[in-house]
mmCIF file of C-alpha atoms and ligand atoms in Angstrom:
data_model
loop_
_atom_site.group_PDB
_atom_site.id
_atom_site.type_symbol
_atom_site.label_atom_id
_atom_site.label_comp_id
_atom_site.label_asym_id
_atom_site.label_seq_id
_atom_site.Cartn_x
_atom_site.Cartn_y
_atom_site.Cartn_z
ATOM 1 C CA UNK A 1 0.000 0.000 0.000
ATOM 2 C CA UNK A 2 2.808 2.432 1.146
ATOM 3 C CA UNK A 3 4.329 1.826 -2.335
ATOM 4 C CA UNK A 4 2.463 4.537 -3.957
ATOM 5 C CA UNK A 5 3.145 7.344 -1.613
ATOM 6 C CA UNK A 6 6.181 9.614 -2.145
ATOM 7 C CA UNK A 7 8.757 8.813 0.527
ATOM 8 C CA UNK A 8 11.818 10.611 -0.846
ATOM 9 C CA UNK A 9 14.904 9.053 -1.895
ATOM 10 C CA UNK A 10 17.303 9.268 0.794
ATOM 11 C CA UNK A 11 20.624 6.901 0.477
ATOM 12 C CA UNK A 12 21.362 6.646 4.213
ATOM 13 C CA UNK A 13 18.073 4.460 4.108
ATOM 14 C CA UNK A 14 19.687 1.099 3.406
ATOM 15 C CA UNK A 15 15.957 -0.481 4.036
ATOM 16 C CA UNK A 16 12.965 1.080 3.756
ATOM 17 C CA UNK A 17 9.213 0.401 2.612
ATOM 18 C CA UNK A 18 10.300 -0.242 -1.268
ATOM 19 C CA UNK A 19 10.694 -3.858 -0.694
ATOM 20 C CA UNK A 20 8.800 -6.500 1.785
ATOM 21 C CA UNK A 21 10.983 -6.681 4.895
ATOM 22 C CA UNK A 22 10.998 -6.584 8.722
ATOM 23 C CA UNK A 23 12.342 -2.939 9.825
ATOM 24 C CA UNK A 24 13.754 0.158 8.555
ATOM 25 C CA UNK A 25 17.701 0.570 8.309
ATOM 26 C CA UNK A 26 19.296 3.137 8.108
ATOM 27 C CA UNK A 27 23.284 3.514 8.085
ATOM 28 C CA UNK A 28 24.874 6.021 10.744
ATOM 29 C CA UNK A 29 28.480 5.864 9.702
ATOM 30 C CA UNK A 30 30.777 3.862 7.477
ATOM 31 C CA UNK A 31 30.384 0.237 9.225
ATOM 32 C CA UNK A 32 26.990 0.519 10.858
ATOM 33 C CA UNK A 33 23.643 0.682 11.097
ATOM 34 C CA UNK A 34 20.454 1.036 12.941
ATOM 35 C CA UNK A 35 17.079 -1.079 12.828
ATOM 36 C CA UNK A 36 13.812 0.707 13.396
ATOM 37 C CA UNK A 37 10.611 -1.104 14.059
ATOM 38 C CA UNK A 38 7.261 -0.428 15.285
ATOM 39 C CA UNK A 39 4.489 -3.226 16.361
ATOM 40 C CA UNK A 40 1.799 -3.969 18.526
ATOM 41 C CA UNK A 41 -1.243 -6.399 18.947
ATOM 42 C CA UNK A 42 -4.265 -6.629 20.134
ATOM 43 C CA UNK A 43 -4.073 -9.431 23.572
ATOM 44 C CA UNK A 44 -4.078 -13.118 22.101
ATOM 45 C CA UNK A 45 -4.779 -13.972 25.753
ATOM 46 C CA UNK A 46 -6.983 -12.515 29.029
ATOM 47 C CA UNK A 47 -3.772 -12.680 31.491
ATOM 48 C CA UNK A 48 -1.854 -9.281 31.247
ATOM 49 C CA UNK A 49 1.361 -10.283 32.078
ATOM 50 C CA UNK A 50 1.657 -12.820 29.239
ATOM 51 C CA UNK A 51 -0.059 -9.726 27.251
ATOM 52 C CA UNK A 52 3.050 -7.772 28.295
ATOM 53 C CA UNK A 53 5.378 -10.468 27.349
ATOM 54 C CA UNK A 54 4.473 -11.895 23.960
ATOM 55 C CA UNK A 55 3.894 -8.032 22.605
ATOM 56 C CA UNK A 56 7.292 -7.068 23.306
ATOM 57 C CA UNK A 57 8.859 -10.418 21.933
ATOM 58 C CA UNK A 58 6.490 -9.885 18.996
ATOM 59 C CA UNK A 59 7.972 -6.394 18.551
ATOM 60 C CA UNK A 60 12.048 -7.092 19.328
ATOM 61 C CA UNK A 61 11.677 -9.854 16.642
ATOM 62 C CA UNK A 62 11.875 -7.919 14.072
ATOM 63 C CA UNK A 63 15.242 -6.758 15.045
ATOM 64 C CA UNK A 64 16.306 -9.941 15.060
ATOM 65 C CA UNK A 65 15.040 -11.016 11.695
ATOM 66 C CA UNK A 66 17.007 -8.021 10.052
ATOM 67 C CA UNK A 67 20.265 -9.449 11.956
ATOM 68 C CA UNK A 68 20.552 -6.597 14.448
ATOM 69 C CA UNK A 69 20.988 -6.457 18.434
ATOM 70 C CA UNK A 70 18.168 -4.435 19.924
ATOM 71 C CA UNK A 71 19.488 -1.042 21.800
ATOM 72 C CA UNK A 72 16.333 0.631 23.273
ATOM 73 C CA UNK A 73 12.429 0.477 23.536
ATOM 74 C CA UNK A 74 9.611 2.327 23.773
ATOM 75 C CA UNK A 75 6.159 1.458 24.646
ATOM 76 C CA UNK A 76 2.995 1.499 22.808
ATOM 77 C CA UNK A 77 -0.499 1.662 25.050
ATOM 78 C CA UNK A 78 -3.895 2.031 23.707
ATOM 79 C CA UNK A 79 -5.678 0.874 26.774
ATOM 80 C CA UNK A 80 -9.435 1.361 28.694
ATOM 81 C CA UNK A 81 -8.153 2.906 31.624
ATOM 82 C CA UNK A 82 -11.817 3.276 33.300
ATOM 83 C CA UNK A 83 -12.900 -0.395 32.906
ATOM 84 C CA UNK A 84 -9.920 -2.174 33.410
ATOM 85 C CA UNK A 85 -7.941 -0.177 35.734
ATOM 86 C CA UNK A 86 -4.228 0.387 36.400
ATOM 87 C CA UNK A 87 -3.103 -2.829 38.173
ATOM 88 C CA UNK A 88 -4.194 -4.645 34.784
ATOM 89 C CA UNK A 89 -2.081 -1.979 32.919
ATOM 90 C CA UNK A 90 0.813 -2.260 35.320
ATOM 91 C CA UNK A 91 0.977 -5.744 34.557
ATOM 92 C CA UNK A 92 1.139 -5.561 30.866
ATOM 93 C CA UNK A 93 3.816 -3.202 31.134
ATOM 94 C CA UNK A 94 5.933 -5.595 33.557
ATOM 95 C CA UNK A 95 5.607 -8.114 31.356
ATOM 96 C CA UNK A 96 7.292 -6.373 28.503
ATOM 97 C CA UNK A 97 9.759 -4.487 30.624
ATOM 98 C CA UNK A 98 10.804 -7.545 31.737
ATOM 99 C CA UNK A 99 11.406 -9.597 27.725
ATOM 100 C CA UNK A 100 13.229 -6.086 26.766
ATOM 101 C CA UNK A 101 16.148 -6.584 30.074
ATOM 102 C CA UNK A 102 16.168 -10.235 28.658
ATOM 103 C CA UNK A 103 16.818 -9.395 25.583
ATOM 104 C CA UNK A 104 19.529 -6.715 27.002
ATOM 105 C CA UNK A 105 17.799 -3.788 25.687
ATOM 106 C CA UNK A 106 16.176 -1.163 27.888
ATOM 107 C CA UNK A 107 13.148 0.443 28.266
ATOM 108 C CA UNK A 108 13.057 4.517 27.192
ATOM 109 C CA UNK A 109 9.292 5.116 27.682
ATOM 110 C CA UNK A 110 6.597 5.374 25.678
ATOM 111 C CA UNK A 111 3.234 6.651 25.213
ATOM 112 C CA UNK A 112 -0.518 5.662 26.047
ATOM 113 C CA UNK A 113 -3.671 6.575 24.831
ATOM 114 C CA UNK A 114 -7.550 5.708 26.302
ATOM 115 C CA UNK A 115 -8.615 3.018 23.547
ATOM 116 C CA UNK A 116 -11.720 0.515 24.189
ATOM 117 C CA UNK A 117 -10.149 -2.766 23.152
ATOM 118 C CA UNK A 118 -6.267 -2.530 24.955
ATOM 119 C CA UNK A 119 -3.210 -3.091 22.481
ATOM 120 C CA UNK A 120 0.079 -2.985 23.218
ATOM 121 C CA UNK A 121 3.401 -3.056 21.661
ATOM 122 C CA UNK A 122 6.678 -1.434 20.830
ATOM 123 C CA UNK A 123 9.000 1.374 18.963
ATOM 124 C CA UNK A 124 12.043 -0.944 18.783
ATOM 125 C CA UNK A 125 15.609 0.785 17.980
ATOM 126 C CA UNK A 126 18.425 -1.930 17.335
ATOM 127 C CA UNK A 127 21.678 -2.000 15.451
ATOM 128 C CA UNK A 128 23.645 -3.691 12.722
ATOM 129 C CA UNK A 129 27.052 -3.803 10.885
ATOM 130 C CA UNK A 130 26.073 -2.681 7.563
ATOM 131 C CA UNK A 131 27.739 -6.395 6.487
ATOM 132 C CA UNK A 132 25.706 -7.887 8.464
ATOM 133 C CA UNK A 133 22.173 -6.940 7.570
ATOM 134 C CA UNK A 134 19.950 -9.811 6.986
ATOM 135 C CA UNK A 135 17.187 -9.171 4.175
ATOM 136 C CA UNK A 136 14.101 -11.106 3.184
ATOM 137 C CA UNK A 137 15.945 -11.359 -0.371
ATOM 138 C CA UNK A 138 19.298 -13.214 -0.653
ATOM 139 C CA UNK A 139 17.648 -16.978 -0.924
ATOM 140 C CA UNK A 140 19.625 -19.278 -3.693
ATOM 141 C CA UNK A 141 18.172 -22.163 -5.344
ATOM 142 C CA UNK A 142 19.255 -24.971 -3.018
ATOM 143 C CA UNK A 143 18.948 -23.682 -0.080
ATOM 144 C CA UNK A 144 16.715 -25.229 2.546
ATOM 145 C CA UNK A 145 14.392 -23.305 4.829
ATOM 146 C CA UNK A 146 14.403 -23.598 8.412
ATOM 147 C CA UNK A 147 11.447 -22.528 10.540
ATOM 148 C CA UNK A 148 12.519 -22.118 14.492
ATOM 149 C CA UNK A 149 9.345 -22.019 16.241
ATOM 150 C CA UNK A 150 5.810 -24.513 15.411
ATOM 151 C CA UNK A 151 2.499 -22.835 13.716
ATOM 152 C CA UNK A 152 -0.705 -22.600 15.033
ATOM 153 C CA UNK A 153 -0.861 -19.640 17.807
ATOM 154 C CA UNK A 154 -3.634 -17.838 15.266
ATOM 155 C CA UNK A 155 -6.090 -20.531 15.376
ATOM 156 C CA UNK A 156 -4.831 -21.721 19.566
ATOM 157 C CA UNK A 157 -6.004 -18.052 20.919
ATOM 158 C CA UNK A 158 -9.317 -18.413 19.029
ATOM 159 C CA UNK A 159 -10.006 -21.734 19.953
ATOM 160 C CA UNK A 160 -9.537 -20.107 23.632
ATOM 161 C CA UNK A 161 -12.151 -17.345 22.576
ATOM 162 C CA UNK A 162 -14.830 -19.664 21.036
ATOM 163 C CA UNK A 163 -14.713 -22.308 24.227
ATOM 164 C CA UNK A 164 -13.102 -25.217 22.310
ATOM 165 C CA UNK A 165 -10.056 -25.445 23.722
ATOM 166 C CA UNK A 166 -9.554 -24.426 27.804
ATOM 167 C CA UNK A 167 -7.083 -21.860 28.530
ATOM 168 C CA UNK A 168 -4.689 -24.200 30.937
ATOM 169 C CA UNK A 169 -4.230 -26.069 27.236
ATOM 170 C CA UNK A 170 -2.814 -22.811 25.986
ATOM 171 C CA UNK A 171 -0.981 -21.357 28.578
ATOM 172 C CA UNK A 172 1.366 -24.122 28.813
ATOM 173 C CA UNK A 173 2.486 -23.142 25.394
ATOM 174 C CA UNK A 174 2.854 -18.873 25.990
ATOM 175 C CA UNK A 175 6.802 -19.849 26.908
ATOM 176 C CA UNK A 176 7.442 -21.138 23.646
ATOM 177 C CA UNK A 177 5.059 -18.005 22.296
ATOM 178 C CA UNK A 178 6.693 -15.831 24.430
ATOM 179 C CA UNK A 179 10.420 -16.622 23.431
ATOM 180 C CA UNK A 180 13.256 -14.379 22.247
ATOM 181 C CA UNK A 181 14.233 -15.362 18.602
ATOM 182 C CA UNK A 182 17.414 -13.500 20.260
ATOM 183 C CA UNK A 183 19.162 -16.452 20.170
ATOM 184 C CA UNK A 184 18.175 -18.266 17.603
ATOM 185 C CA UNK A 185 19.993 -15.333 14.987
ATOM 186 C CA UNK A 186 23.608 -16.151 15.970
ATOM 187 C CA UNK A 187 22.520 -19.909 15.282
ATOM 188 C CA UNK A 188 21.511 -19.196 12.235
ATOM 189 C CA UNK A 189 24.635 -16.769 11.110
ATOM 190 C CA UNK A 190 26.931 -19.344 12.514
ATOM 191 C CA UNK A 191 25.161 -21.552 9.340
ATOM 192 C CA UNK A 192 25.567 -19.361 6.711
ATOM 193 C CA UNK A 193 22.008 -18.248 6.780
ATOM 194 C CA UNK A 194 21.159 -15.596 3.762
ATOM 195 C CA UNK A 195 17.269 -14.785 3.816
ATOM 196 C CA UNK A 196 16.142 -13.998 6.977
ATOM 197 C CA UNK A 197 12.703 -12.846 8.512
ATOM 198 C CA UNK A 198 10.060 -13.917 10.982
ATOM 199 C CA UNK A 199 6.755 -15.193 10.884
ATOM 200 C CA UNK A 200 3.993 -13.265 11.741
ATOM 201 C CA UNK A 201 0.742 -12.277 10.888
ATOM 202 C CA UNK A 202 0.764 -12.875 6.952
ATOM 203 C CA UNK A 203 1.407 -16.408 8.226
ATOM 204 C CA UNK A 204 3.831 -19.086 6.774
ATOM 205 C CA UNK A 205 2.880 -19.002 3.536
ATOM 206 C CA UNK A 206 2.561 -14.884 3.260
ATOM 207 C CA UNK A 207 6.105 -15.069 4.735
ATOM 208 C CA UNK A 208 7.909 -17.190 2.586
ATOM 209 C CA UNK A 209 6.151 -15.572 -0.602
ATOM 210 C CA UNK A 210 8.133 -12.575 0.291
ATOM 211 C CA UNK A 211 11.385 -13.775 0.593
ATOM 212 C CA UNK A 212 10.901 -15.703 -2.711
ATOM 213 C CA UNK A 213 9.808 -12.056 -4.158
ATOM 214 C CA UNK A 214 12.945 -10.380 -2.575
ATOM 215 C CA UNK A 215 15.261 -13.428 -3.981
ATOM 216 C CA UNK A 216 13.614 -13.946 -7.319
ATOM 217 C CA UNK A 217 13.198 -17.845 -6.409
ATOM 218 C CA UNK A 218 10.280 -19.757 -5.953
ATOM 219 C CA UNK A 219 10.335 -22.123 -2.612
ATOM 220 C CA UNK A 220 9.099 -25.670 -2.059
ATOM 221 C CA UNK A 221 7.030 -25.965 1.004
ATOM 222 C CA UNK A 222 6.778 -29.600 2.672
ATOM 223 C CA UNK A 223 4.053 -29.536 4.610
ATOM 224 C CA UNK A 224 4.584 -32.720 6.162
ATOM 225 C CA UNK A 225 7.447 -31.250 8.083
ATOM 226 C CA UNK A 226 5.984 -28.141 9.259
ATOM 227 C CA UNK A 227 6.353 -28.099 12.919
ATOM 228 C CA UNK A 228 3.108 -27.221 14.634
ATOM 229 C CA UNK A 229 1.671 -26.097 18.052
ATOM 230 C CA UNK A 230 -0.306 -28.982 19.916
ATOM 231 C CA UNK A 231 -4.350 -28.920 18.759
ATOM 232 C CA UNK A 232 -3.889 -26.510 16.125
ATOM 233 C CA UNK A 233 -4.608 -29.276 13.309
ATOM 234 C CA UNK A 234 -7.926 -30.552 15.122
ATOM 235 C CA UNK A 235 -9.136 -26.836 15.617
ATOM 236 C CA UNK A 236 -9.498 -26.355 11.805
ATOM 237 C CA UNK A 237 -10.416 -29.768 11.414
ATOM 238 C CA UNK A 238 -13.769 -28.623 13.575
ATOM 239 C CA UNK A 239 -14.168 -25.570 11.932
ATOM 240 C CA UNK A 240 -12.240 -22.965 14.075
ATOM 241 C CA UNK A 241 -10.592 -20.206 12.006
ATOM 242 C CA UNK A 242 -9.174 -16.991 12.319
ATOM 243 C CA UNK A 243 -10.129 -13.517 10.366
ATOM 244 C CA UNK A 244 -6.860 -12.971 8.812
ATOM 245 C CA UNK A 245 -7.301 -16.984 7.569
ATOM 246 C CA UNK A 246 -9.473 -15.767 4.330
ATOM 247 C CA UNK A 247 -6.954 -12.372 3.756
ATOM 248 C CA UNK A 248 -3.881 -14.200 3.801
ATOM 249 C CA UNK A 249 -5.156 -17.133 1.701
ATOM 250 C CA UNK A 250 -5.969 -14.788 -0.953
ATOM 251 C CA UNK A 251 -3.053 -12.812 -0.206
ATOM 252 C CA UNK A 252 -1.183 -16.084 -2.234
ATOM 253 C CA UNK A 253 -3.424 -16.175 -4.761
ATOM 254 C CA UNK A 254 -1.823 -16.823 -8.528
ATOM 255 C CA UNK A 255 1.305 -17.493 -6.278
ATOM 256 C CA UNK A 256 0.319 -20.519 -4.570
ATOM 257 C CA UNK A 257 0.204 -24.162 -6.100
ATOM 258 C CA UNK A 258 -1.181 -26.617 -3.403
ATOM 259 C CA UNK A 259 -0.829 -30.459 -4.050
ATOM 260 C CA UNK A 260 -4.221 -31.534 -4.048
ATOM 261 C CA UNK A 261 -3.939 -34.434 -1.577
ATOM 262 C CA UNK A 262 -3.620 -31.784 1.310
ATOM 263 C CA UNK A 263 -6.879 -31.022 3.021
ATOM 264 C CA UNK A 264 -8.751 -28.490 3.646
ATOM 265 C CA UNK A 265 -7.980 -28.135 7.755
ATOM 266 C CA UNK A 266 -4.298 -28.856 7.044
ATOM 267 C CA UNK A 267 -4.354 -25.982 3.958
ATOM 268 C CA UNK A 268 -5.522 -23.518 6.296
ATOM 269 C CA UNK A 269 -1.787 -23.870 8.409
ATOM 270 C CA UNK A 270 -0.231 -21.785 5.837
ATOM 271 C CA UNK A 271 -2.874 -18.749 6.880
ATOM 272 C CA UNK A 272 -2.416 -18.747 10.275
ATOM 273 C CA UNK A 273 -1.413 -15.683 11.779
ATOM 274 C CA UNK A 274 1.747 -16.288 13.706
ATOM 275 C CA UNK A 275 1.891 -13.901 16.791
ATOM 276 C CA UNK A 276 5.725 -13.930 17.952
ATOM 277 C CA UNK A 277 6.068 -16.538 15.732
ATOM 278 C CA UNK A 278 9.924 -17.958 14.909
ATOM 279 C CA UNK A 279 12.731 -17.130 12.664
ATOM 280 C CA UNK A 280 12.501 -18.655 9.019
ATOM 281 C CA UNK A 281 15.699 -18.525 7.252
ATOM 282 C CA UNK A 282 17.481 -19.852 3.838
ATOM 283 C CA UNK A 283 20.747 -21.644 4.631
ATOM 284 C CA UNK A 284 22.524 -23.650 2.366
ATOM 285 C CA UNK A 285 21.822 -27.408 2.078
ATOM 286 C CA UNK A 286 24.729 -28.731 3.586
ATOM 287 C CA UNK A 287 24.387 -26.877 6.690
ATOM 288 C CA UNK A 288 20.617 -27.639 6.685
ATOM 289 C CA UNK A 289 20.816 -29.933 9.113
ATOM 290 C CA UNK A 290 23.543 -29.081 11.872
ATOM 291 C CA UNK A 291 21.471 -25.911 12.022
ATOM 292 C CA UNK A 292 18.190 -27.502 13.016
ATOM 293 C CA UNK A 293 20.373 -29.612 15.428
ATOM 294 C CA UNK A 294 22.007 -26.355 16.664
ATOM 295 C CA UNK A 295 18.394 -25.066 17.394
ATOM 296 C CA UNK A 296 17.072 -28.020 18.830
ATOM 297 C CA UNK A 297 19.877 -27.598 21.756
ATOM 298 C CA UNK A 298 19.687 -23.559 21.952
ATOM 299 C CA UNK A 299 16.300 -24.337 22.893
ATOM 300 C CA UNK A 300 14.566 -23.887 20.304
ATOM 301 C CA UNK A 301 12.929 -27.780 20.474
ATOM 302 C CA UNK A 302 10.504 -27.122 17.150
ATOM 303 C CA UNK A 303 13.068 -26.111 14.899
ATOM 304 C CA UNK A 304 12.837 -27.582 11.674
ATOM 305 C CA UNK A 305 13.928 -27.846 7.923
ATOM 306 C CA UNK A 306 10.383 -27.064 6.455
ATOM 307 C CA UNK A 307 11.222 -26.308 2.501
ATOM 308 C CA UNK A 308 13.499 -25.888 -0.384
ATOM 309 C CA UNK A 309 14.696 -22.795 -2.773
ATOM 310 C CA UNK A 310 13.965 -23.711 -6.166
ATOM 311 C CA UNK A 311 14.334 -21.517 -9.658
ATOM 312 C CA UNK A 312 12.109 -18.989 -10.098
ATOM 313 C CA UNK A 313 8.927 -21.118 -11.769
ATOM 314 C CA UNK A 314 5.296 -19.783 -12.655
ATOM 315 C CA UNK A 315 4.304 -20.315 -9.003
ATOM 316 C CA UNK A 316 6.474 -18.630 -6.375
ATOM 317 C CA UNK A 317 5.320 -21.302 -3.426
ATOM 318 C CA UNK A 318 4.745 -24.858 -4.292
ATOM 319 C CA UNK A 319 3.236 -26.889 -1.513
ATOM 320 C CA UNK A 320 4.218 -30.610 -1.563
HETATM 321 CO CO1 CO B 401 8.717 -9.295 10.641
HETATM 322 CO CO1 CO B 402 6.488 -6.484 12.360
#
């Protein structure tokens, strides 16, 4: 959308909104950089501390997926003061306070504004050695994809909402939600990693369709191996969705070639809206596998190799 607005030409800005990618850049002196990013979300669960949490990890990640260390934050509060009252705010905001000291940033303030339905978020400012930027483009045919975190927390936080699945089932999984891709970046590097950004609310498929855009490939997708949340496969098997679901399926549309022995519940994966979701990366083949293994052992347990680069065909994601 922001495409055909007029936003100057300025060289310093080694990243901006011409392409699809994760955060501004822009370069301060002759080796570095900084990352700008901005995001917040509406609360994917009732308990304001996890709130707190999983929109500031949501937010830092895109620091991460760019390649950069994040410096400072700020935070973003649209909140109903009057009918939920400050304790409920004050736990939000420990929540976050407290993923920005683990991820060694710190906390700068922020700004809040009386809104009916809360959301929360961040103004993230990290930095980068120019060298080391990490764009969406940059994937070579051969490459395999690695996803560091499973899929499913779009359809899990509805299934809370509609009754079908009880909230203790969920909240056993907000660590996983709730964790830093901070580490999972130097895994990656330490593989050769090219492509990098982080799923999020275009879901899987959205995300990989960009960085096959930005690298002029076109990416295999095996769905058997996508890694995925517990219940998130028997939600859409009984009908639960989400709203960005139907956007984000036709989102891929003329892109998207889906073998037709996939179902329907299991097609709908590749539309869920991740919120924190993990890291997805191109490395090259032969370091495929150590990677995953390196993940697996940094902690991040559903790590996986979940596709292929491929030469650029007439459909930019082909799901096998
Ligand atoms: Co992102
Ligand atoms: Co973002």
């Amino acid at each position: 959308m922001l495409s055909s607005i007029p936003h100057g030409s300025e060289n310093s800005l080694l990243v901006g909104y011409g392409g699809a990618d994760d955060a501004a850049v822009y370069q301060i002196d002759e080796g570095r950089a900084i990352v700008c990013t901005v995001d917040f979300i509406t609360p994917p669960v009732d308990d304001p501390f996890w709130f707190g949490q999983i929109g500031a990890a949501n937010a830092l990640s895109d620091i991460y997926a760019m390649g950069g260390k994040p410096l400072f934050a700020l935070n973003l509060v649209m909140f109903p003061m009057k009918k939920l009252g400050k304790e409920v705010l004050k736990e939000i905001l420990r929540g976050a306070a407290e993923k920005v000291r683990e991820a060694g940033a710190v906390l700068g303030g922020g700004h809040s504004v009386d809104d009916e339905e809360p959301k929360f978020g961040l103004s993230v400012t990290g930095i980068v050695g120019v060298d080391d930027i990490l764009r969406n483009g940059g994937a070579l045919p051969g490459d395999r994809l690695i996803l560091t975190k499973p899929l499913g927390t779009g359809v899990l936080f509805n299934g809370v909402k509609s009754g079908r699945l009880t909230y203790g089932e969920v909240e056993k999984l907000l660590p996983h939600v709730a964790m830093l891709n901070d580490r999972a970046l130097p895994i990656l590097r330490s593989h050769r990693v090219r492509a990098l950004t982080d799923v999020t609310g275009f879901g899987i498929g959205g995300h990989i369709l960009e960085v096959a855009k930005e690298s002029r490939v076109s990416m295999k997708l095996y769905h058997g191996q996508l890694p995925l949340h517990p219940h998130v496969l028997s939600l859409y098997q009984m009908g639960e969705t989400t709203g960005s679901n139907g956007p984000n399926r036709k989102n891929l549309e003329g892109f998207i070639q889906v073998r037709s022995s996939i179902s329907a519940a299991k097609e709908e994966i590749l539309f869920d809206p991740q919120t924190s979701g993990g890291l997805l990366g191109a490395v090259p083949a032969e370091e495929a596998e150590k990677a995953v293994d390196d993940l697996r052992k940094g902690g991040y347990e559903g790590s996986a190799i979940v596709g292929e680069v491929v030469e650029k065909e007439e459909y930019s994601l082909i799901v096998e």
